[in-house]
Amino acid sequence: MNPVTRRVHVRVPATSANLGSGFDTVGLALDYHDELIFTLSDDPADTDAHVIIEGEGARTLPRDETHLVVSTFRRACRTFGLGRFGFTLEAHNRIPQARGMGSSAEAIVAGIAAATAFAQDGGLNRSAIFDLAATIEGHPDNVAPAVFGGLTVSWDFSTAEGVGSVPIPGGEPLHGGFHTVNYPVDPAIAAAVFVPDYELSTEKARQALPATLPYRDAVYNVSRVGLLPAAMNPGALAAATTSSDGSDADGGIAASVTPSALAATANTLLYTATQDKLHQPYRAALMEPSWNLIERFRSHGYAAAVSGAGPCVLVLHYGDAREAIDAIAAEDLASGHWRVLHLPIDTTGVTVERG
């Protein structure tokens, strides 16, 4: 099968996975993007990849077939029935490498989305992109928000040996493998991401985790992670817990509250939902400056957590808190070892343009 276009422009958001209590399951897309342009070679004899990198990773990333975008793109092309062809990849990278902002997931999603765009006209088949990306990545919590945007909760559904799916009454069979649900995010919720000048590999961070956990710690996290969808969309929660006459229906959050009261409720939920006993405490020693910053923010009531496997620090907040957040981290920012990105939440996910 031949490509349907000669040029594809891909835009993929940064992501923050684990999200406090949501270890290996919850991810969030951030409005901070890498942009990649794939252009087919005019020479039929040229079947190589030619890689140009600007920005993050320009001095360290490979410029050959071992580049993660290129190797993923080749694999996806084979999956979608495309033959081998030469192309130039122009990577304009903004997402920091090895910092916990989903740079590897971005690369994987970008390669698959580009292959999809070369293979067929029309809109992106996001489900197909997610399936292949999660398979390549090995876990879905970073790739899901990169594909779909917003807040995602993902899981790996295991079936019995020899059984590929489970019938669901009134619906499609539930197949084995990775799945995700995309939740809405209130536009008033934003993120501050503190990026340090040191790296931490995901593999090293994962090695710090214990083989077993106390039962009470598992229950602790279950009670917190269940709050995350409500914490990220508190306005909908307020409306759902209010009676038709505008009064509080059952002791929950009233929709008639003032904007300042809604902000306080939202930030309380965000703070609680990002409490964790499953992964962050065990990794703290690997990123002491990050952990110290997290504890300082949390002592001021802010929903701070490790972004991904670290060492970036994510602070979620409802409403404008930029000045207050920067003031808390003023000493760290002045040291020259940290920079901060104040970002909205990306609700679109990966996008492509052909031609």
PDB file of C-alpha atoms in Angstrom, residues 106 130 140 154 255 258 277 300:
ATOM      1  CA  GLU A 106       5.012  11.369  23.068  1.00  0.00           C
ATOM      2  CA  PHE A 130      -3.881   3.861  21.730  1.00  0.00           C
ATOM      3  CA  PRO A 140      -1.103   2.838  29.224  1.00  0.00           C
ATOM      4  CA  SER A 154      -6.543   3.126  32.085  1.00  0.00           C
ATOM      5  CA  ALA A 255     -24.113  24.304  43.109  1.00  0.00           C
ATOM      6  CA  THR A 258     -19.816  31.274  45.245  1.00  0.00           C
ATOM      7  CA  LYS A 277       1.280   5.687  49.781  1.00  0.00           C
ATOM      8  CA  HIS A 300       0.707  25.117  52.083  1.00  0.00           C
TER       9      HIS A 300
END
